[in-house]
Coordinates of C-alpha atoms and ligand atoms in Angstrom, one line a residue:
X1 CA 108.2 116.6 141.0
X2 CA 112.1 116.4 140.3
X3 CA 113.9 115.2 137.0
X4 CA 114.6 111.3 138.7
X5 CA 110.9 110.9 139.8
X6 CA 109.3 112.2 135.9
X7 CA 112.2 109.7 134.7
X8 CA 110.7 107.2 136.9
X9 CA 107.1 108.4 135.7
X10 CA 107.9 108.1 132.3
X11 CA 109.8 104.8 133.1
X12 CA 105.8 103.5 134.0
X13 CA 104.2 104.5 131.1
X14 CA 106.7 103.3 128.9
X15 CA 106.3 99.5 130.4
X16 CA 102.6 99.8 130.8
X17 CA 102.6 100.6 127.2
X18 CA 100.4 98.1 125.1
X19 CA 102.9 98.0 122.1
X20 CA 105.9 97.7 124.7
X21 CA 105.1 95.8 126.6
X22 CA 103.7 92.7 124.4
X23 CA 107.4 92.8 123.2
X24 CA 108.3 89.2 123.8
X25 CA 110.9 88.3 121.1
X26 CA 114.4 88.0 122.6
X27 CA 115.9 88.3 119.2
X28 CA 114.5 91.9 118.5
X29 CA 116.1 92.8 121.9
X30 CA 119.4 90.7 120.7
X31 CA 119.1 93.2 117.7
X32 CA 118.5 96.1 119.8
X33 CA 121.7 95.8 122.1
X34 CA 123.7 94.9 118.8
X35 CA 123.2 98.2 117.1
X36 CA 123.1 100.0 119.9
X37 CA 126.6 98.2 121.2
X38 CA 128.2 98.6 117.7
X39 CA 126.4 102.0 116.2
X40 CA 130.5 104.2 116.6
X41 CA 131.4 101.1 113.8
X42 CA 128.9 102.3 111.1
X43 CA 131.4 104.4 109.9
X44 CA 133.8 101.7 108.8
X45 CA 130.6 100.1 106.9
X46 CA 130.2 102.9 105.5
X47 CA 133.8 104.1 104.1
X48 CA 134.2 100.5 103.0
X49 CA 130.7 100.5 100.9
X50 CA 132.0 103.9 99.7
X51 CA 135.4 102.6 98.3
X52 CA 133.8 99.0 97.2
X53 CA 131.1 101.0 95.0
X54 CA 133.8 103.2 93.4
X55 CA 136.0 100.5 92.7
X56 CA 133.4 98.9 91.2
X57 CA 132.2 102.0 89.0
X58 CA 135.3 103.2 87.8
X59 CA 138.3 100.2 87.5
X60 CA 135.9 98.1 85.2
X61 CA 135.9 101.5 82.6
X62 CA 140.1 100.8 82.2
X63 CA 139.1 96.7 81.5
X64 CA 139.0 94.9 78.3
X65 CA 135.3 95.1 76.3
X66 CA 133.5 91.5 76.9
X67 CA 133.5 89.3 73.7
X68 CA 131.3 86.3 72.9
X69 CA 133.3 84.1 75.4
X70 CA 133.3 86.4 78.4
X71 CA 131.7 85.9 81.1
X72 CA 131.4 87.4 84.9
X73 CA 134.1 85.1 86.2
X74 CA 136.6 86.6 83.7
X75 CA 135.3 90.1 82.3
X76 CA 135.2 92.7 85.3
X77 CA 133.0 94.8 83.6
X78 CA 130.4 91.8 83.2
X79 CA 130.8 91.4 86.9
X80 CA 130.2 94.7 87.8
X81 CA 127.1 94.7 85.9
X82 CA 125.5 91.6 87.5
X83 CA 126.8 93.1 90.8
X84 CA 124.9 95.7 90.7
X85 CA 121.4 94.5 89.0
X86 CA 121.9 90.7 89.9
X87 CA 122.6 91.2 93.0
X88 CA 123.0 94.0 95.0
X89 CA 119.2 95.6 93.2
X90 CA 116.8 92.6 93.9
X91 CA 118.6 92.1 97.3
X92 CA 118.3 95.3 98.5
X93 CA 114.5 95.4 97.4
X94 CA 113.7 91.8 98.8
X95 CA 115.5 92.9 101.9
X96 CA 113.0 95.9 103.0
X97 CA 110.2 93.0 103.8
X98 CA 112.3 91.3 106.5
X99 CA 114.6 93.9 107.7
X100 CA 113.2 96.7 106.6
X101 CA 115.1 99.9 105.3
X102 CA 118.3 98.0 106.9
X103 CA 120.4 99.2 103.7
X104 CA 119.8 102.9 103.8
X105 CA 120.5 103.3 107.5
X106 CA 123.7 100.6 107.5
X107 CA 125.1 100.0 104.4
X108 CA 123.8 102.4 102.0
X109 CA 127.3 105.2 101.4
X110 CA 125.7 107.7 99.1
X111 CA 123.2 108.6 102.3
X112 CA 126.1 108.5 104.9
X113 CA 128.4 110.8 102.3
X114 CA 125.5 113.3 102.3
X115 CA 125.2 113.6 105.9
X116 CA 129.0 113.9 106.4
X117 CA 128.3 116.6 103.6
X118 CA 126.0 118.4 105.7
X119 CA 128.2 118.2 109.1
X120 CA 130.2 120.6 107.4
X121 CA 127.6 122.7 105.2
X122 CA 126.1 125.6 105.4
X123 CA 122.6 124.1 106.7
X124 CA 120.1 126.2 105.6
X125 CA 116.5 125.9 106.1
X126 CA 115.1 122.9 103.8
X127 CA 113.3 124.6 100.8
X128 CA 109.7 124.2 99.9
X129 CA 110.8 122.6 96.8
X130 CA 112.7 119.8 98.1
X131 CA 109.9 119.3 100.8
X132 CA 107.6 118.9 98.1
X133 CA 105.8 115.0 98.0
X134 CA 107.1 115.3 94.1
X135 CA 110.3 115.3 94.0
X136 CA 111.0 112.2 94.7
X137 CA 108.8 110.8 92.1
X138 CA 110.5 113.2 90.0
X139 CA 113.8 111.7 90.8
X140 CA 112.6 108.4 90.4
X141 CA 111.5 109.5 87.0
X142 CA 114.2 111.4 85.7
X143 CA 116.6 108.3 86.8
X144 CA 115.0 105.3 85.2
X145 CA 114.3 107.0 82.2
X146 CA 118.2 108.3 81.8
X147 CA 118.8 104.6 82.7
X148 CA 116.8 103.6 79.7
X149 CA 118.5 105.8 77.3
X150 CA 122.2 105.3 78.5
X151 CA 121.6 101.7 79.0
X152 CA 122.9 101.3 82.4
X153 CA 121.9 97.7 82.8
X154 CA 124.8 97.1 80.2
X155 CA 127.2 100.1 80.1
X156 CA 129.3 100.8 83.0
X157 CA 130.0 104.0 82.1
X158 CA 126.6 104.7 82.2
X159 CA 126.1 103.5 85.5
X160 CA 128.7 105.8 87.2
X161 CA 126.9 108.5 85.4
X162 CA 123.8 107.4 87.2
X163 CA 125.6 106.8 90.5
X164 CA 128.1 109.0 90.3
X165 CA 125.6 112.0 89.2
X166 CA 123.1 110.8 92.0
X167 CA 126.2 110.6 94.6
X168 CA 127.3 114.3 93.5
X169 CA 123.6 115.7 94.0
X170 CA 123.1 113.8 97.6
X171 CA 126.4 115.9 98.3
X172 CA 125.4 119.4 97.0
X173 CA 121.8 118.4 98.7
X174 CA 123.7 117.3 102.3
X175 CA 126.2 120.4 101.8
X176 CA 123.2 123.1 101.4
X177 CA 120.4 122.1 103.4
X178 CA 119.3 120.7 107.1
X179 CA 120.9 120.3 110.2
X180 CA 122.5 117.2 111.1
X181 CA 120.1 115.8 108.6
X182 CA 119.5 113.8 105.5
X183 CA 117.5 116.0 103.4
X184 CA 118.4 114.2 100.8
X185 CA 117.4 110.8 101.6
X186 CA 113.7 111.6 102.6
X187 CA 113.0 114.1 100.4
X188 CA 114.8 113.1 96.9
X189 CA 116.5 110.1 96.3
X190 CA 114.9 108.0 93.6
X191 CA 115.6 104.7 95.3
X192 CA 114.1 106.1 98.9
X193 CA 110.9 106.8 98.4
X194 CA 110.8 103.3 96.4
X195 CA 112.3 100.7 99.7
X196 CA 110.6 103.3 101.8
X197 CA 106.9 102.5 100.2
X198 CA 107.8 98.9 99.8
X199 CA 108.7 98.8 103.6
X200 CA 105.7 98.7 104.7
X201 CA 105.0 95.5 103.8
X202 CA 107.6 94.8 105.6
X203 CA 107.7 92.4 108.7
X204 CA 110.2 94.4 111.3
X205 CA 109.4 98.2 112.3
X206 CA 110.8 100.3 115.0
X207 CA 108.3 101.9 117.5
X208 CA 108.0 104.3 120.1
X209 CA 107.9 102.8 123.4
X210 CA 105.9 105.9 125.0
X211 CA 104.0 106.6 121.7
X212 CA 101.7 109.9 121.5
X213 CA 98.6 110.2 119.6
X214 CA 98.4 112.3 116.7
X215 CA 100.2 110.5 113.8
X216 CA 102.9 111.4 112.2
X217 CA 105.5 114.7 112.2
X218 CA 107.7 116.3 110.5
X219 CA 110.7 117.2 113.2
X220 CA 114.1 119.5 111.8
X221 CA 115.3 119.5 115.2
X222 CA 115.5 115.7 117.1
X223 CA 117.8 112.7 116.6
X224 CA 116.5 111.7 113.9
X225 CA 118.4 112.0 110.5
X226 CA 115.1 112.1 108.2
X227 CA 112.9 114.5 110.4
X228 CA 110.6 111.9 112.3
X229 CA 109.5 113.1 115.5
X230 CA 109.8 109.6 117.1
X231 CA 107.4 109.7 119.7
X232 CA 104.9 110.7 116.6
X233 CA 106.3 107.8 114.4
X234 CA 103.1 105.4 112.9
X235 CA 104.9 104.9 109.3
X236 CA 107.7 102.9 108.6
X237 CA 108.1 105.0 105.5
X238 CA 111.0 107.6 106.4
X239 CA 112.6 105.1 108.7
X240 CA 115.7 104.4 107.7
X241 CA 116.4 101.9 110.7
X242 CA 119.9 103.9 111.6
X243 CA 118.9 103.2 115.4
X244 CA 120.0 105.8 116.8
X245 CA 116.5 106.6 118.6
X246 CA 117.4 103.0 120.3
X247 CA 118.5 102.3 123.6
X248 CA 117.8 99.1 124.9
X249 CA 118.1 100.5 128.8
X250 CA 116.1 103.9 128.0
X251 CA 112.2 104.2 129.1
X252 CA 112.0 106.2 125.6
X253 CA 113.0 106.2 122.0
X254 CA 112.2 103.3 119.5
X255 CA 111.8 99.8 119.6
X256 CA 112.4 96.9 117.2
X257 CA 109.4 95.4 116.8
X258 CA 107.9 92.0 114.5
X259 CA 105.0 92.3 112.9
X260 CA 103.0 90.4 110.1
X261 CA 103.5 91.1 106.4
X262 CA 101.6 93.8 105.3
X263 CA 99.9 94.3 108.6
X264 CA 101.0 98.3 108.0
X265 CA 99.1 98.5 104.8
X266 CA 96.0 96.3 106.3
X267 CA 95.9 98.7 108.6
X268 CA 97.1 102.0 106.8
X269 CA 94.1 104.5 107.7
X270 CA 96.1 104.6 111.0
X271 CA 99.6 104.5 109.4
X272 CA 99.9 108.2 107.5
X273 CA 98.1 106.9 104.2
X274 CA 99.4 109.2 101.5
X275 CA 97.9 110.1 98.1
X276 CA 101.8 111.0 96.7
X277 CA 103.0 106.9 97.4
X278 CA 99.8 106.0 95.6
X279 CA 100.4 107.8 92.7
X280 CA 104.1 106.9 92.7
X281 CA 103.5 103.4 92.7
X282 CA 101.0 103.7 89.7
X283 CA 103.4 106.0 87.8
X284 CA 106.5 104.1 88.9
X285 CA 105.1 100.5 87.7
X286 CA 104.3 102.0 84.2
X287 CA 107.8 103.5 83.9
X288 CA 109.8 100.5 85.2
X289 CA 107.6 98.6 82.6
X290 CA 107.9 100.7 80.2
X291 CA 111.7 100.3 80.4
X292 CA 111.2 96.6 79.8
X293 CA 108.9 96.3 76.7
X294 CA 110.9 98.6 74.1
X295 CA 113.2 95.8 74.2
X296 CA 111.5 93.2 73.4
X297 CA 108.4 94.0 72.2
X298 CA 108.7 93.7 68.3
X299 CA 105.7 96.4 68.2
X300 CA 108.0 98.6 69.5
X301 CA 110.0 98.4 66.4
X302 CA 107.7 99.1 64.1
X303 CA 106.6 102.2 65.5
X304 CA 109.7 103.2 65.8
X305 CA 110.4 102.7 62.0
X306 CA 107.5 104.5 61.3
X307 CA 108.0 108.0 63.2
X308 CA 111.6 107.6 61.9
X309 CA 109.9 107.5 58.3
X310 CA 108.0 110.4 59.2
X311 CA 110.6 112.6 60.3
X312 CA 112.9 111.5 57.2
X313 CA 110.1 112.3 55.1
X314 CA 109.8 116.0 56.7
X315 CA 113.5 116.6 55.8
X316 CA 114.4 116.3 59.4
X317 CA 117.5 114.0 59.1
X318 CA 119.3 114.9 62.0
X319 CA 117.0 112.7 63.5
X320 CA 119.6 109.9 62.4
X321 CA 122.5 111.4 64.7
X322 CA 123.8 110.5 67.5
X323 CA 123.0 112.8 70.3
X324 CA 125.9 113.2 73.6
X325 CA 127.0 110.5 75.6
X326 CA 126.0 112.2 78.6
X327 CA 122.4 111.9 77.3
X328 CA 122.4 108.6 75.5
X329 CA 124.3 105.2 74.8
X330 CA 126.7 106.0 72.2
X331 CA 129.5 103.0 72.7
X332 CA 130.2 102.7 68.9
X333 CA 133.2 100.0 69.9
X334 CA 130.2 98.0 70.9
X335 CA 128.1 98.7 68.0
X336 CA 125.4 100.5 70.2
X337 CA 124.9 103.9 69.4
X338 CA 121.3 105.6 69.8
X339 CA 120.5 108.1 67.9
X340 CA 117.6 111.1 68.5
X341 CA 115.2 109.0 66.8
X342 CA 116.2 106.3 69.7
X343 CA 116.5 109.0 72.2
X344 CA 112.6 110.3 71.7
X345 CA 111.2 106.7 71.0
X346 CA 112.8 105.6 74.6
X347 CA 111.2 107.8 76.4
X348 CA 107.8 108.5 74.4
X349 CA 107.2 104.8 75.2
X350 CA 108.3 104.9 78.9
X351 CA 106.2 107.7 79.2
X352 CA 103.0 106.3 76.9
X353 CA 103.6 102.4 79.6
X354 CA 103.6 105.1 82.3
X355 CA 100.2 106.8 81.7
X356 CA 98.6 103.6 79.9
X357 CA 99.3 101.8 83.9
X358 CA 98.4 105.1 86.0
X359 CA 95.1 105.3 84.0
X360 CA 94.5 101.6 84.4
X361 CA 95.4 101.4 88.0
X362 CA 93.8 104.9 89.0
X363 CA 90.6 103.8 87.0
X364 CA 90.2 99.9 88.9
X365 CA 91.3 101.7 91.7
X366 CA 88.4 104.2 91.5
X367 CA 85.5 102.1 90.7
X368 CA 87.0 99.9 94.0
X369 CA 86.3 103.3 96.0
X370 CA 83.0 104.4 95.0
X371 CA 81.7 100.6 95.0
X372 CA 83.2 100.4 98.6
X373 CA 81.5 103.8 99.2
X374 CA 77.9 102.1 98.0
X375 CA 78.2 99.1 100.3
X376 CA 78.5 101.2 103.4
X377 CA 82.3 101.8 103.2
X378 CA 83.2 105.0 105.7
X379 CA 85.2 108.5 105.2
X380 CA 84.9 110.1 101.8
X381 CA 85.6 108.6 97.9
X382 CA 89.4 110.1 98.3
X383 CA 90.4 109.0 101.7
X384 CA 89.2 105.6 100.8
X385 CA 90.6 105.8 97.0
X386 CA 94.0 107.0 98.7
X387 CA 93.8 103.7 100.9
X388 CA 92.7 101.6 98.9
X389 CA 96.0 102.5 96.9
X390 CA 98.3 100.8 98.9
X391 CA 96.4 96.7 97.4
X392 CA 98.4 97.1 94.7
X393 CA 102.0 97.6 96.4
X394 CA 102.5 93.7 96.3
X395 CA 102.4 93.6 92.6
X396 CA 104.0 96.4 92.0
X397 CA 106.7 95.4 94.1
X398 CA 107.4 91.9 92.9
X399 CA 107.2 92.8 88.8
X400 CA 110.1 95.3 89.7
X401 CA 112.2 92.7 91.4
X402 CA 111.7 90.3 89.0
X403 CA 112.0 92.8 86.0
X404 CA 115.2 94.1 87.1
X405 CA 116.7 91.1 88.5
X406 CA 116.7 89.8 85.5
X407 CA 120.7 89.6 85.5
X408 CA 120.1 87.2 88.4
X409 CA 118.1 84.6 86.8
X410 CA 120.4 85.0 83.4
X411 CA 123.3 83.9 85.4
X412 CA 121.5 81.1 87.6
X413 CA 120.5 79.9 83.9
X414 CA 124.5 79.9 82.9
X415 CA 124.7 77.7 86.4
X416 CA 122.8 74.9 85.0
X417 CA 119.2 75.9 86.7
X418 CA 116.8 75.1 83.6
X419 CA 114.6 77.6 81.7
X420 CA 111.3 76.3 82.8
X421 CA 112.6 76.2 86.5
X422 CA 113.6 79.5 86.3
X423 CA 109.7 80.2 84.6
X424 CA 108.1 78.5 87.7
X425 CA 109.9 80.6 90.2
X426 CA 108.9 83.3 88.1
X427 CA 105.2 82.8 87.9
X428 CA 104.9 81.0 91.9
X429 CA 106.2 85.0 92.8
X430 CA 104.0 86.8 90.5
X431 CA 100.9 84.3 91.4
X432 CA 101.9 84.9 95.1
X433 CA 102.2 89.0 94.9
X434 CA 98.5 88.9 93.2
X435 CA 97.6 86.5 96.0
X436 CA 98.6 89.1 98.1
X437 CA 97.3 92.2 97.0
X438 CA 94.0 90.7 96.5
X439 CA 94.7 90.1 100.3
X440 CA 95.3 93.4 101.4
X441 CA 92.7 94.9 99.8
X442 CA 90.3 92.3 101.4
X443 CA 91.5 93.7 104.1
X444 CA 91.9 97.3 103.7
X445 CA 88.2 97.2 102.7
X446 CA 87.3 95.6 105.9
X447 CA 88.4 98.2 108.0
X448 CA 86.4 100.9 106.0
X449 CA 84.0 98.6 107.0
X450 CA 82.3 97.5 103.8
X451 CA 79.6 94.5 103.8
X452 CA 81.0 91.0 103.5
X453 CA 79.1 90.9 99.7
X454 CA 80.2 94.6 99.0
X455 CA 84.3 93.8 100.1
X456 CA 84.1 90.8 97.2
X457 CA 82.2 93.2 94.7
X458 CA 84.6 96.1 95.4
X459 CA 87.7 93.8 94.9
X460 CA 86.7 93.2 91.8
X461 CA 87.9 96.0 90.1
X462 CA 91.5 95.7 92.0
X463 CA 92.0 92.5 91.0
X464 CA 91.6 93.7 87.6
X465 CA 93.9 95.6 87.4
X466 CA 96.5 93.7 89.1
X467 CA 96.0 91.3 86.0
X468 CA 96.0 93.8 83.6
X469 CA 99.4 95.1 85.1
X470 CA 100.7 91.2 85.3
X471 CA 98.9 90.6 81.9
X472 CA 101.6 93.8 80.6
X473 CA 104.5 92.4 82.5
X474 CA 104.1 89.0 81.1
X475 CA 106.7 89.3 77.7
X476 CA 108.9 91.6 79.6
X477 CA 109.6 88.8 82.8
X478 CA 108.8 85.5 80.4
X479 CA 109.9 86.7 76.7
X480 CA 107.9 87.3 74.0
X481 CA 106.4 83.9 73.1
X482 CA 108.3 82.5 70.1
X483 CA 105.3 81.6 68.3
X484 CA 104.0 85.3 68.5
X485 CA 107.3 86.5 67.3
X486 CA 106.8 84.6 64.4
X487 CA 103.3 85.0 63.6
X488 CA 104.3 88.8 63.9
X489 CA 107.1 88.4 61.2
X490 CA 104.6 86.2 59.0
X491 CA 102.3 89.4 59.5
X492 CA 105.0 91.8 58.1
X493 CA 106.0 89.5 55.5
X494 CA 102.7 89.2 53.8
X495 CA 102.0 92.7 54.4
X496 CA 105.3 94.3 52.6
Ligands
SF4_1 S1 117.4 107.0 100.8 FE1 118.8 106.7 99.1 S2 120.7 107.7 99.6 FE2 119.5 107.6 101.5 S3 120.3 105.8 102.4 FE3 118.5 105.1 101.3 S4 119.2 104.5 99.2 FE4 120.9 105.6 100.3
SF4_2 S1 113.1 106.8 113.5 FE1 115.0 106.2 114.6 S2 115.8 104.5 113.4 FE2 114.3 105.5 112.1 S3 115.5 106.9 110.9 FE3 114.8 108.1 112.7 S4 116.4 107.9 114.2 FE4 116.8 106.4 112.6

């Protein structure tokens, strides 16, 4: 057979594929012939995200403090600030459910500078280390707690540490390792592995025309920038939608294709379930809330006088002093300056949210398994604990969003919306994201095919512990209730 009759073979099985052939929508094809007309022009996107971030990290630093009258129409560095977590955070997150990882493969610059950075590496081998499922729940870590203890919600300084340390590693990382890759990007950025477990809730994926059984594989060598092997491809994941696997005339490569919410998770035995997502988003909620509740939550306070008393009665003053910028908010122009005492409290708390929601979540998420496993539920307790997992993605999801968006409802308060408006939209979206995980795990147990009576005793437990997690998030999105506050103060009062 010569090369133009296998083309036209492979031409035939592409079109007499299922998946490629049910592909009706004109607009995913409009998409398709858009990216793949305009794909030499993501390198102006990219050099003008690059210079609009900087600008907006470093000329706020040489601008006047805010005051009590400032606001982000007249203090740049109160702009920036909602820029960043009004905006560009909650939109970037909201985006990955109807256009999927859209912002890493077009707009994102730190992921396009560390692929330039590897065009002209060294591209070594990718170590074991870096390939390891941790590290990017390491980075995610390491990142929001720093966060936490510079204040980079507030300081701007502190978020061109964040941004501008994260930019230099995605460099070092592009510079040193893979070929025509980004190493980086799959295997460590701290906001990756979050859009890229998020995204498969999402409603658009790209998939292979001619796909091969198997699942999914890990390819160095191939188009792809994040070492899919695209014919292999069942996980949106790792996709970082840069289309380059799509050409609208080809019989091969990638296609865009619609899809229901959630369908990905519904279906997720047959999607590259993974046990490192599922104990990221356990972990991750508990940080993120974490991060949240030591500023508000009056409790917090009073522990924290507490081990300070401790220490102070040890001898151990230094616990009073500063620490180094680099490591803490020290902005004494500002009158915010952590000390150690700060510094430990921070991220003892973070840490104490973070195992206080794995254990919760891992424990509902247990019981779910081995009750599934007693109504006739299929494969063993782990594979089904490991899917099983993925229920809680909604929640975990939305509480993020509207934790860290918070900027974004502060400033649509300053608009004129009202308070308890604000509170609805609030509470509709949480409602909606428990809604929904109780949906997929519905679902998910259906397909380990668990007994009608079993699937509503073995949700149970999941929706548990999506209320407990609500339940925890509910002073950090609403406020503390002012009635608590007080009775709390009344408490103290009549204790001292
Ligand atoms: S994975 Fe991270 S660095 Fe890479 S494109 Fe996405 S957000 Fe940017
Ligand atoms: S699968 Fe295709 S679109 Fe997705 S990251 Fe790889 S090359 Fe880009």
């Amino acid at each position: 057979m010569n090369a133009n009759q296998q083309l036209k073979k492979i031409a035939v099985i592409a079109h007499t594929s299922n998946d490629y052939k049910n592909r009706k929508s004109r607009f995913a094809q409009a998409i398709e012939r858009f990216f793949y007309r305009h794909k030499n022009k993501l390198i102006i996107i990219h050099l003008s995200m690059f210079i609009f971030f900087m600008m907006m990290m470093v000329i706020p630093l040489f601008t006047s403090l805010p005051d009590e009258s400032s606001t982000i129409w007249n203090n740049l560095r109160l702009l920036s600030t909602f820029l960043f977590w009004g905006i560009w955070f909650p939109l970037v997150f909201a985006s990955v459910i109807f256009a999927g990882r859209i912002w890493c493969g077009v707009l994102c610059p730190m992921g396009a500078a560390s692929e330039w950075a590897n065009k002209i590496g060294f591209k070594r081998p990718i170590p074991a280390w870096l390939k390891w499922e941790g590290t990017p729940i390491l980075s995610f870590l390491l990142v929001t707690i720093l966060g936490q203890t510079l204040d980079v919600r507030d300081q701007n300084s502190a978020m061109l540490e964040i941004f501008g340390g994260t930019l230099i590693l995605a460099l070092l990382i592009g510079l040193l390792f893979g070929r025509h890759k980004r190493a980086w990007c799959r295997h460590a950025c701290p906001i990756g592995l979050l859009l890229g477990v998020f995204s498969r809730l999402g409603m658009v994926q790209l998939a292979a025309k001619i796909p091969h059984a198997g699942g999914d594989r890990y390819a160095e060598r191939g188009t792809c920038p994040t070492m899919i092997d695209i014919n292999h491809k069942a996980e949106s994941r790792h996709c970082i939608q840069c289309f380059r696997c799509v050409k609208p005339t080809s019989p091969g490569g990638l296609f865009v294709r619609f899809r229901k919410p959630g369908s990905e998770i519904t279906d997720i035995r047959t999607h590259n379930a993974n046990i490192a997502e599922v104990w990221f988003m356990f972990l991750g909620t508990g940080v993120a809330l974490g991060g949240f509740l030591w500023l508000i939550l009056p409790q917090y306070q009073t522990l924290r006088q507490l081990v300070g008393n401790w220490f102070i009665n040890h001898g151990w003053y230094w616990i009073g002093n500063a620490g180094p910028s680099w490591l803490m908010s020290v902005h004494p122009a500002q009158n915010q300056t952590y000390n150690w005492l700060d510094f430990i409290m921070i991220i003892g708390f973070m840490l104490l949210c973070m195992l206080f929601s794995t254990i919760v979540l891992a424990t509902m998420n247990a019981v779910s398994s081995w009750l599934a496993g007693k109504f006739n539920g299929d494969k063993t307790f782990k594979l089904r604990f490991v899917e099983l997992g993925y229920q809680f993605a909604p929640i975990a999801m939305i509480s993020i969003i509207i934790g860290l968006g918070d900027q974004l409802f502060q400033q649509l308060k300053i608009a004129g919306i009202s308070t308890s408006s604000l509170e609805y939209t609030k509470i509709t979206l949480f409602a909606a994201s428990i809604a929904w995980s109780i949906l997929l795990g519905y679902h998910i147990l259906k397909k380990q095919n668990v007994s009608k009576k079993g699937r509503l005793i073995a949700l149970i437990p999941g929706v548990l512990g999506s209320v407990v997690i609500a339940a925890a998030w509910w002073p950090a999105i609403f406020g503390v209730h002012f009635s608590m506050l007080e009775y709390y103060r009344t408490h103290l009062t009549v204790m001292s």
